[in-house]
Amino acid sequence: MTGINQQRLVDHFIELVKIDSESGNEKAIAETLAEQLGQLGFQVQRLPVDDMLSNGFNLYARLPGTLPGSILLSCHMDTVSPGNGISPMIEDGIIRSDGSTILGGDDKSGIAAIMEAIRVLQHDNRPHQTVELAFTVYEEGGLHGSKQFDMSVIESQRAIVLDSGGDIGTIITTAPGQQNLKITLEGKPAHAGLAPEQGINALTVAAEAINNLSLSRIDDETTANIGIVRGGNATNIVMPSLYLEAEARSLDDHKLAAQVQHMVTGFEQAAANHGASVSIDSQRAYNAYRIEDDHPLVTQIHTAFTSMGIEAKTRATGGGSDANIFNEKGLTTVNLSTGMAKVHTTEEQIAISDMVAISQFLTHFLAS
C-alpha cells in the first residue's frame, strides 16, 4: 500500500498558494483546479455565481466509487488579504510565507490534501466511496460562495469541510450563528466653536450606547463586537452622523436573538435620550449548527483517525465556515482541521507532517 507522497503534496500546495486568489478573484485558481481534477478523472462542473461576487466560479466535481456510500468534501478557493504574490518558505518542516503576506493554507491546504489522497487511492487501485467536491469562491467575509452553491448537483447526504485549525483529529461539530448589524446614527450639525449646544453629536450618542452594551465575550457560547466606525468631516463641526458595523455570534439561537435585541435596544435608547435618530439594518449571516457525537458521520471519522493512531476529538468553534451554510441547506456537515495555524495573519503557517496526516486520514476514510 502506497503512502502519501510528501514531496508531491508539498509541491502541489506551494503551486496553489502561488496563485493569487483573494476573495472575488478566484478565476485563475478555479480554472487550474478544474483542469487538474479533470486529469484525475473527476467529472467537473463550473457553477456560475453572481458576477458582482467573483470573476470565477464555484466548482463541483464527482468521482464515482465502487464502495457503498458517498461523501462531499469541501474547501474554499479564496484567501484573505494580503494574499497576492505569496512566496512560500519551508523551515524545519514548517511552511510559511516570507512574512509580507498570508500563506493561504486557509484553505488551500485542504484542497491539496484531498487531491493527494485521491492520487494515492488511484495509484493503488483501492476501492473507495463516491467522492463529490465543492470548492467555493468568496468564503472569507461572508460565506458567499457556499450560499450561491447549486445544491441540486449534490447527491451525498453528508459532507466534510476541511477548513479549521487545531490538532489533526479535531472535528468541529458545533459552530455559531452570526447576525450582522449596520447602524446609522443621525444627530444634528452645528459649529463646534460658536454654537455646539445647538447640535446633536452622533458620536456622543454612540458612546452612550456602547458604554451601556455588553460586548466582547458575553458567555462561553456568545460574543459581540463593533468592528467598523465611520463619521465626521471636521473638528469644528458637531458630528452630525455616524455609521457603525457590529456583529453578534452564539452557539445558541435564543442567546443570539437576545444579544442582538440588547444591542438594537441600546442604540435606540441612546438615540432617544439625545433627540437623535437611528436606523439599524440587521441581517443573519449564517445559522448555528450542532451535530451529535454519535452521528454516523462523526463515528466514521473517529474510526478513520483511530486506525491511524490519532485520537479524534469533537469540539465547538467560535467561527463560521461553509459547513454552516451546508448544514442550513440540509447537508449534514462537519469541519475538520488541516493543521493550519495563525490564519489571517502574515505569520500563518502549517506543518508538513499535519498536511501528510490529514491527507492520510482522507485515504482511510474514503476507502472504508
CSV table of C-alpha atoms in Angstrom, one decimal:
chain,number,residue,atom,x,y,z
A,1,MET,CA,0.0,0.0,0.0
A,2,THR,CA,1.4,3.3,-1.1
A,3,GLY,CA,1.7,6.1,1.5
A,4,ILE,CA,1.3,9.8,1.0
A,5,ASN,CA,3.9,11.2,-1.4
A,6,GLN,CA,5.0,14.1,0.8
A,7,GLN,CA,7.1,15.9,-1.8
A,8,ARG,CA,4.2,15.8,-4.4
A,9,LEU,CA,1.8,17.0,-1.7
A,10,VAL,CA,4.0,20.0,-0.7
A,11,ASP,CA,4.8,20.8,-4.3
A,12,HIS,CA,1.1,20.9,-5.2
A,13,PHE,CA,0.3,23.0,-2.2
A,14,ILE,CA,3.0,25.5,-3.0
A,15,GLU,CA,1.8,25.7,-6.6
A,16,LEU,CA,-1.7,26.5,-5.4
A,17,VAL,CA,-0.7,29.2,-2.9
A,18,LYS,CA,1.3,31.0,-5.5
A,19,ILE,CA,-1.9,31.5,-7.5
A,20,ASP,CA,-3.4,34.9,-6.4
A,21,SER,CA,-6.9,34.3,-5.2
A,22,GLU,CA,-8.0,37.0,-2.8
A,23,SER,CA,-11.8,36.9,-2.3
A,24,GLY,CA,-13.5,37.9,-5.6
A,25,ASN,CA,-10.5,37.0,-7.7
A,26,GLU,CA,-10.8,33.2,-7.9
A,27,LYS,CA,-10.9,32.7,-11.7
A,28,ALA,CA,-7.2,31.6,-12.0
A,29,ILE,CA,-7.3,29.1,-9.1
A,30,ALA,CA,-10.7,27.8,-10.2
A,31,GLU,CA,-9.6,27.2,-13.8
A,32,THR,CA,-6.4,25.5,-12.6
A,33,LEU,CA,-8.3,23.2,-10.2
A,34,ALA,CA,-10.9,22.4,-12.8
A,35,GLU,CA,-8.2,21.2,-15.2
A,36,GLN,CA,-6.3,19.2,-12.5
A,37,LEU,CA,-9.5,17.5,-11.3
A,38,GLY,CA,-10.4,16.5,-14.9
A,39,GLN,CA,-6.9,14.9,-15.2
A,40,LEU,CA,-7.7,12.9,-12.1
A,41,GLY,CA,-10.8,11.5,-13.7
A,42,PHE,CA,-13.4,13.7,-12.0
A,43,GLN,CA,-16.5,14.9,-13.8
A,44,VAL,CA,-16.2,18.6,-13.4
A,45,GLN,CA,-18.9,21.3,-13.5
A,46,ARG,CA,-18.2,25.1,-13.3
A,47,LEU,CA,-21.1,26.5,-11.4
A,48,PRO,CA,-21.8,30.2,-12.0
A,49,VAL,CA,-22.0,32.8,-9.3
A,50,ASP,CA,-23.1,36.4,-9.3
A,51,ASP,CA,-20.7,38.4,-11.4
A,52,MET,CA,-20.6,41.0,-8.7
A,53,LEU,CA,-19.3,38.4,-6.3
A,54,SER,CA,-16.4,36.9,-8.2
A,55,ASN,CA,-14.7,36.7,-11.5
A,56,GLY,CA,-14.5,33.0,-11.0
A,57,PHE,CA,-17.0,30.2,-10.3
A,58,ASN,CA,-17.8,27.5,-7.8
A,59,LEU,CA,-16.5,24.1,-8.7
A,60,TYR,CA,-18.4,20.8,-8.4
A,61,ALA,CA,-16.6,17.6,-9.2
A,62,ARG,CA,-17.6,13.9,-8.9
A,63,LEU,CA,-15.5,10.7,-8.9
A,64,PRO,CA,-17.7,7.6,-8.9
A,65,GLY,CA,-16.6,4.9,-6.4
A,66,THR,CA,-17.1,1.2,-6.1
A,67,LEU,CA,-17.7,1.1,-2.3
A,68,PRO,CA,-21.1,1.9,-0.8
A,69,GLY,CA,-21.6,5.5,0.3
A,70,SER,CA,-20.9,9.0,-1.0
A,71,ILE,CA,-19.3,11.9,0.7
A,72,LEU,CA,-19.0,15.6,-0.3
A,73,LEU,CA,-15.6,17.1,0.5
A,74,SER,CA,-15.4,20.9,0.5
A,75,CYS,CA,-12.9,23.7,0.7
A,76,HIS,CA,-12.9,27.4,-0.3
A,77,MET,CA,-10.6,28.6,-3.0
A,78,ASP,CA,-10.2,32.3,-1.9
A,79,THR,CA,-7.9,33.8,0.6
A,80,VAL,CA,-7.9,36.9,2.8
A,81,SER,CA,-5.6,39.8,2.0
A,82,PRO,CA,-2.7,40.4,1.9
A,83,GLY,CA,-2.7,37.3,-0.3
A,84,ASN,CA,-1.1,38.4,-3.6
A,85,GLY,CA,2.4,37.4,-4.5
A,86,ILE,CA,2.7,34.8,-1.8
A,87,SER,CA,6.3,33.5,-1.5
A,88,PRO,CA,6.2,30.2,0.5
A,89,MET,CA,9.2,29.2,2.6
A,90,ILE,CA,10.0,25.9,4.2
A,91,GLU,CA,11.9,25.9,7.5
A,92,ASP,CA,12.2,22.9,9.8
A,93,GLY,CA,9.2,21.1,8.4
A,94,ILE,CA,7.0,24.2,8.6
A,95,ILE,CA,5.6,26.1,5.5
A,96,ARG,CA,5.1,29.8,6.0
A,97,SER,CA,5.2,32.9,3.8
A,98,ASP,CA,8.1,35.3,3.6
A,99,GLY,CA,6.2,37.5,6.2
A,100,SER,CA,4.8,40.0,3.7
A,101,THR,CA,1.6,38.1,3.0
A,102,ILE,CA,-0.6,35.4,4.5
A,103,LEU,CA,0.3,31.8,3.4
A,104,GLY,CA,-3.0,30.6,2.0
A,105,GLY,CA,-3.1,27.3,3.9
A,106,ASP,CA,-6.6,28.6,4.7
A,107,ASP,CA,-7.9,26.9,2.7
A,108,LYS,CA,-5.6,25.5,0.0
A,109,SER,CA,-4.1,23.0,2.5
A,110,GLY,CA,-7.5,21.2,2.4
A,111,ILE,CA,-7.6,21.3,-1.4
A,112,ALA,CA,-4.1,19.8,-1.7
A,113,ALA,CA,-4.8,17.1,0.9
A,114,ILE,CA,-8.0,16.0,-0.9
A,115,MET,CA,-6.2,15.7,-4.3
A,116,GLU,CA,-3.2,13.9,-2.8
A,117,ALA,CA,-5.5,11.4,-1.1
A,118,ILE,CA,-7.2,10.7,-4.5
A,119,ARG,CA,-3.8,10.2,-6.2
A,120,VAL,CA,-2.8,7.6,-3.6
A,121,LEU,CA,-6.1,5.7,-3.9
A,122,GLN,CA,-5.9,5.7,-7.7
A,123,HIS,CA,-2.3,4.6,-7.7
A,124,ASP,CA,-3.1,1.6,-5.5
A,125,ASN,CA,-6.4,0.9,-7.3
A,126,ARG,CA,-8.0,0.9,-3.9
A,127,PRO,CA,-11.8,0.8,-3.8
A,128,HIS,CA,-13.3,4.0,-2.4
A,129,GLN,CA,-16.6,5.7,-1.8
A,130,THR,CA,-18.0,8.0,-4.4
A,131,VAL,CA,-16.3,11.4,-3.9
A,132,GLU,CA,-18.0,14.7,-4.6
A,133,LEU,CA,-16.2,18.0,-4.3
A,134,ALA,CA,-17.5,21.5,-3.6
A,135,PHE,CA,-14.8,24.2,-4.0
A,136,THR,CA,-16.2,27.6,-3.3
A,137,VAL,CA,-15.5,31.2,-4.0
A,138,TYR,CA,-15.6,34.1,-1.6
A,139,GLU,CA,-15.9,32.2,1.7
A,140,GLU,CA,-13.9,34.8,3.6
A,141,GLY,CA,-16.0,37.7,4.7
A,142,GLY,CA,-19.4,36.1,4.4
A,143,LEU,CA,-19.5,32.5,3.1
A,144,HIS,CA,-20.9,33.9,-0.1
A,145,GLY,CA,-19.8,31.1,-2.4
A,146,SER,CA,-21.5,28.4,-0.5
A,147,LYS,CA,-24.7,30.5,-0.2
A,148,GLN,CA,-24.8,30.5,-4.0
A,149,PHE,CA,-23.7,26.9,-4.5
A,150,ASP,CA,-26.2,24.9,-6.6
A,151,MET,CA,-27.1,22.1,-4.2
A,152,SER,CA,-29.1,20.3,-6.8
A,153,VAL,CA,-26.0,18.7,-8.2
A,154,ILE,CA,-25.0,17.1,-4.9
A,155,GLU,CA,-26.1,13.5,-4.3
A,156,SER,CA,-24.3,13.0,-0.9
A,157,GLN,CA,-26.2,13.2,2.4
A,158,ARG,CA,-23.1,14.1,4.4
A,159,ALA,CA,-20.1,16.3,3.9
A,160,ILE,CA,-16.7,17.2,5.4
A,161,VAL,CA,-15.3,20.7,5.1
A,162,LEU,CA,-11.6,20.9,5.6
A,163,ASP,CA,-11.2,24.4,6.9
A,164,SER,CA,-10.2,24.6,10.5
A,165,GLY,CA,-7.1,24.8,12.7
A,166,GLY,CA,-6.0,22.9,15.7
A,167,ASP,CA,-4.6,19.4,16.2
A,168,ILE,CA,-5.2,16.9,13.5
A,169,GLY,CA,-8.2,14.9,14.6
A,170,THR,CA,-10.2,18.0,15.6
A,171,ILE,CA,-13.8,17.6,14.5
A,172,ILE,CA,-15.9,20.8,14.6
A,173,THR,CA,-19.4,19.6,15.4
A,174,THR,CA,-20.8,22.8,16.8
A,175,ALA,CA,-20.5,26.3,15.3
A,176,PRO,CA,-22.2,29.6,16.0
A,177,GLY,CA,-24.8,31.6,14.1
A,178,GLN,CA,-24.0,35.2,13.3
A,179,GLN,CA,-26.0,38.3,13.0
A,180,ASN,CA,-24.7,41.5,11.3
A,181,LEU,CA,-25.8,45.0,12.3
A,182,LYS,CA,-25.3,48.1,10.2
A,183,ILE,CA,-26.2,51.1,12.4
A,184,THR,CA,-26.6,54.7,11.2
A,185,LEU,CA,-27.0,57.4,13.8
A,186,GLU,CA,-28.3,60.8,12.7
A,187,GLY,CA,-27.7,63.8,15.0
A,188,LYS,CA,-27.6,67.5,14.1
A,189,PRO,CA,-24.6,69.5,12.8
A,190,ALA,CA,-23.6,72.8,14.5
A,191,HIS,CA,-20.5,74.9,14.7
A,192,ALA,CA,-18.4,73.3,17.3
A,193,GLY,CA,-16.9,76.6,18.4
A,194,LEU,CA,-19.7,79.1,18.1
A,195,ALA,CA,-22.8,77.1,19.0
A,196,PRO,CA,-22.1,73.5,20.0
A,197,GLU,CA,-25.2,73.3,22.2
A,198,GLN,CA,-27.3,73.7,19.0
A,199,GLY,CA,-26.0,70.4,17.7
A,200,ILE,CA,-26.6,66.7,18.5
A,201,ASN,CA,-23.3,64.8,18.4
A,202,ALA,CA,-23.8,61.4,16.9
A,203,LEU,CA,-20.5,60.2,18.4
A,204,THR,CA,-21.8,61.2,21.9
A,205,VAL,CA,-25.0,59.1,21.2
A,206,ALA,CA,-22.9,56.1,20.1
A,207,ALA,CA,-20.6,56.5,23.1
A,208,GLU,CA,-23.5,56.3,25.5
A,209,ALA,CA,-25.0,53.3,23.7
A,210,ILE,CA,-21.7,51.4,23.6
A,211,ASN,CA,-21.0,52.2,27.3
A,212,ASN,CA,-24.3,50.5,28.2
A,213,LEU,CA,-23.8,47.5,26.0
A,214,SER,CA,-22.4,44.1,26.9
A,215,LEU,CA,-19.8,43.3,24.2
A,216,SER,CA,-16.8,41.0,23.6
A,217,ARG,CA,-17.2,37.7,25.5
A,218,ILE,CA,-20.7,37.5,26.7
A,219,ASP,CA,-20.6,33.9,27.9
A,220,ASP,CA,-18.9,30.7,26.8
A,221,GLU,CA,-21.3,30.5,23.8
A,222,THR,CA,-21.8,34.1,22.8
A,223,THR,CA,-19.7,37.0,21.6
A,224,ALA,CA,-20.4,40.5,20.3
A,225,ASN,CA,-18.2,43.1,18.6
A,226,ILE,CA,-18.3,46.5,17.0
A,227,GLY,CA,-15.7,46.5,14.2
A,228,ILE,CA,-16.3,49.4,11.9
A,229,VAL,CA,-16.9,53.1,12.8
A,230,ARG,CA,-17.1,55.9,10.3
A,231,GLY,CA,-18.1,59.5,10.8
A,232,GLY,CA,-17.1,63.2,11.0
A,233,ASN,CA,-15.7,65.6,8.5
A,234,ALA,CA,-14.0,68.3,10.5
A,235,THR,CA,-13.1,69.2,14.1
A,236,ASN,CA,-15.2,72.4,14.0
A,237,ILE,CA,-18.4,70.6,13.2
A,238,VAL,CA,-20.5,68.8,15.8
A,239,MET,CA,-20.6,65.3,14.3
A,240,PRO,CA,-24.0,65.0,12.5
A,241,SER,CA,-23.9,61.3,11.6
A,242,LEU,CA,-22.1,58.1,12.5
A,243,TYR,CA,-22.0,54.7,10.8
A,244,LEU,CA,-21.1,51.5,12.7
A,245,GLU,CA,-21.0,47.8,11.8
A,246,ALA,CA,-21.3,45.2,14.5
A,247,GLU,CA,-21.9,41.5,14.9
A,248,ALA,CA,-23.1,39.0,17.4
A,249,ARG,CA,-22.5,35.3,17.5
A,250,SER,CA,-23.7,32.4,19.6
A,251,LEU,CA,-23.9,28.7,19.6
A,252,ASP,CA,-27.4,29.1,21.0
A,253,ASP,CA,-30.1,30.7,18.8
A,254,HIS,CA,-32.0,32.1,21.7
A,255,LYS,CA,-28.9,33.7,23.2
A,256,LEU,CA,-28.1,35.2,19.8
A,257,ALA,CA,-31.5,36.7,19.5
A,258,ALA,CA,-31.3,38.1,23.0
A,259,GLN,CA,-27.9,39.7,22.3
A,260,VAL,CA,-29.0,41.3,19.1
A,261,GLN,CA,-32.1,42.7,20.7
A,262,HIS,CA,-29.9,44.1,23.6
A,263,MET,CA,-27.7,45.9,21.0
A,264,VAL,CA,-30.6,47.2,19.0
A,265,THR,CA,-32.4,48.5,22.1
A,266,GLY,CA,-29.2,50.1,23.4
A,267,PHE,CA,-28.7,52.2,20.3
A,268,GLU,CA,-32.4,53.1,20.1
A,269,GLN,CA,-32.5,54.2,23.7
A,270,ALA,CA,-29.3,56.3,23.4
A,271,ALA,CA,-30.7,58.0,20.3
A,272,ALA,CA,-34.0,58.8,22.0
A,273,ASN,CA,-32.1,60.2,25.0
A,274,HIS,CA,-30.4,62.8,22.8
A,275,GLY,CA,-33.1,63.5,20.3
A,276,ALA,CA,-31.2,61.7,17.5
A,277,SER,CA,-32.5,59.2,15.1
A,278,VAL,CA,-31.1,55.7,14.4
A,279,SER,CA,-31.6,53.2,11.6
A,280,ILE,CA,-30.4,49.6,12.0
A,281,ASP,CA,-30.1,47.0,9.3
A,282,SER,CA,-30.0,43.6,11.0
A,283,GLN,CA,-29.2,40.6,8.8
A,284,ARG,CA,-28.5,37.0,9.6
A,285,ALA,CA,-25.1,36.0,8.1
A,286,TYR,CA,-25.4,32.3,8.9
A,287,ASN,CA,-27.1,29.9,11.3
A,288,ALA,CA,-25.6,27.8,14.0
A,289,TYR,CA,-25.2,24.0,13.7
A,290,ARG,CA,-24.8,21.2,16.2
A,291,ILE,CA,-24.1,17.6,15.3
A,292,GLU,CA,-24.2,14.9,18.0
A,293,ASP,CA,-21.1,12.9,18.8
A,294,ASP,CA,-22.9,9.6,18.0
A,295,HIS,CA,-23.9,10.7,14.5
A,296,PRO,CA,-22.8,8.1,11.9
A,297,LEU,CA,-20.6,10.6,10.1
A,298,VAL,CA,-18.8,11.6,13.3
A,299,THR,CA,-18.4,7.9,14.2
A,300,GLN,CA,-16.9,7.0,10.8
A,301,ILE,CA,-14.5,9.9,11.1
A,302,HIS,CA,-13.5,8.8,14.6
A,303,THR,CA,-12.8,5.3,13.3
A,304,ALA,CA,-10.6,6.5,10.4
A,305,PHE,CA,-8.5,8.6,12.7
A,306,THR,CA,-8.3,5.8,15.3
A,307,SER,CA,-7.0,3.4,12.5
A,308,MET,CA,-4.1,5.9,12.2
A,309,GLY,CA,-3.4,6.0,15.9
A,310,ILE,CA,-4.8,9.6,16.2
A,311,GLU,CA,-7.2,10.5,18.9
A,312,ALA,CA,-10.1,12.4,17.4
A,313,LYS,CA,-11.9,15.0,19.5
A,314,THR,CA,-15.1,16.9,18.8
A,315,ARG,CA,-15.4,20.5,19.8
A,316,ALA,CA,-17.2,23.7,19.2
A,317,THR,CA,-15.8,26.8,17.5
A,318,GLY,CA,-16.5,30.5,17.6
A,319,GLY,CA,-16.1,30.9,13.8
A,320,GLY,CA,-18.3,30.3,10.8
A,321,SER,CA,-17.4,28.2,7.7
A,322,ASP,CA,-19.1,26.8,4.7
A,323,ALA,CA,-20.2,24.0,7.0
A,324,ASN,CA,-22.7,26.4,8.5
A,325,ILE,CA,-24.3,27.0,5.1
A,326,PHE,CA,-24.3,23.4,4.0
A,327,ASN,CA,-25.9,22.3,7.3
A,328,GLU,CA,-28.5,25.1,6.8
A,329,LYS,CA,-29.3,23.7,3.4
A,330,GLY,CA,-29.9,20.2,4.8
A,331,LEU,CA,-26.5,18.6,4.2
A,332,THR,CA,-25.0,17.2,7.4
A,333,THR,CA,-21.5,18.7,7.5
A,334,VAL,CA,-18.6,18.8,10.0
A,335,ASN,CA,-15.4,20.8,9.7
A,336,LEU,CA,-12.0,19.2,10.2
A,337,SER,CA,-8.7,20.7,11.0
A,338,THR,CA,-5.9,20.6,8.4
A,339,GLY,CA,-3.4,21.9,10.9
A,340,MET,CA,-3.4,25.4,9.6
A,341,ALA,CA,-2.2,27.9,12.3
A,342,LYS,CA,-2.1,31.7,12.8
A,343,VAL,CA,-4.5,32.1,9.9
A,344,HIS,CA,-5.5,35.6,8.6
A,345,THR,CA,-2.1,36.9,9.6
A,346,THR,CA,1.3,37.2,7.9
A,347,GLU,CA,2.6,34.7,10.4
A,348,GLU,CA,0.3,31.9,9.0
A,349,GLN,CA,2.0,28.5,8.9
A,350,ILE,CA,1.3,24.8,8.5
A,351,ALA,CA,3.4,21.8,9.4
A,352,ILE,CA,4.2,19.4,6.6
A,353,SER,CA,3.5,16.5,9.0
A,354,ASP,CA,0.0,17.8,9.6
A,355,MET,CA,-0.7,18.0,5.8
A,356,VAL,CA,0.5,14.5,5.4
A,357,ALA,CA,-1.6,13.3,8.3
A,358,ILE,CA,-4.9,14.9,7.1
A,359,SER,CA,-4.2,13.5,3.6
A,360,GLN,CA,-3.7,10.1,5.1
A,361,PHE,CA,-6.9,10.4,7.0
A,362,LEU,CA,-8.8,11.0,3.8
A,363,THR,CA,-7.4,7.8,2.2
A,364,HIS,CA,-8.5,5.9,5.3
A,365,PHE,CA,-12.0,7.5,5.3
A,366,LEU,CA,-12.7,7.2,1.6
A,367,ALA,CA,-11.5,3.6,1.5
A,368,SER,CA,-13.7,2.5,4.4
